[in-house]
Amino acid sequence: QVQLVESGGGSAQAGGSLRLSCAASRDIFRFENMGWYRRAPGKQRELVAGISRDGITNYADSLKGRFTISRDNAKNTVYLQMNSLKPQDTAVYYCYAEDTWAYWGQGTQVTVSS
């Protein structure tokens, strides 16, 4: 059973930064892809960023330049650095990982106030 545990969410002022972490219960190199989705109130879930086993990254177009995804294989952890936060970034952020199956974390709340 794979577990993904997110941390680092919380409250921030507009223009501030937060870093989310997603710790996996097994060697993350075994996952083809990992990344983050988010669900804002009243909206559909959307992809935030992904990173492949080879380190290739992809981002939602609207977030490029503000968010950065990275991974530390030694710590079995994926990070999402979020800068220049905006109130519209308020959402629950979910970590995911996929190989043959898709795995999800419980989510962490990010609230950005103006």
GROMACS .gro file of C-alpha atoms in nm, residues 2 26-34 53 96-103:
model
   19
    2VAL     CA    1   0.151   0.328  -0.113
   26ARG     CA    2   0.836   0.388  -0.098
   27ASP     CA    3   1.114   0.467  -0.343
   28ILE     CA    4   0.974   0.741  -0.567
   29PHE     CA    5   1.204   0.645  -0.851
   30ARG     CA    6   0.964   0.359  -0.911
   31PHE     CA    7   0.688   0.603  -1.004
   32GLU     CA    8   0.663   0.706  -1.366
   33ASN     CA    9   0.523   1.046  -1.270
   34MET     CA   10   0.447   1.247  -0.960
   53ARG     CA   11   1.103   0.988  -1.330
   96TYR     CA   12  -0.031   1.217  -0.683
   97ALA     CA   13   0.197   0.941  -0.802
   98GLU     CA   14   0.150   0.691  -1.079
   99ASP     CA   15   0.297   0.373  -1.207
  100THR     CA   16   0.052   0.103  -1.311
  101TRP     CA   17  -0.186   0.260  -1.062
  102ALA     CA   18  -0.256   0.612  -0.949
  103TYR     CA   19  -0.211   0.709  -0.586
   0.00000   0.00000   0.00000
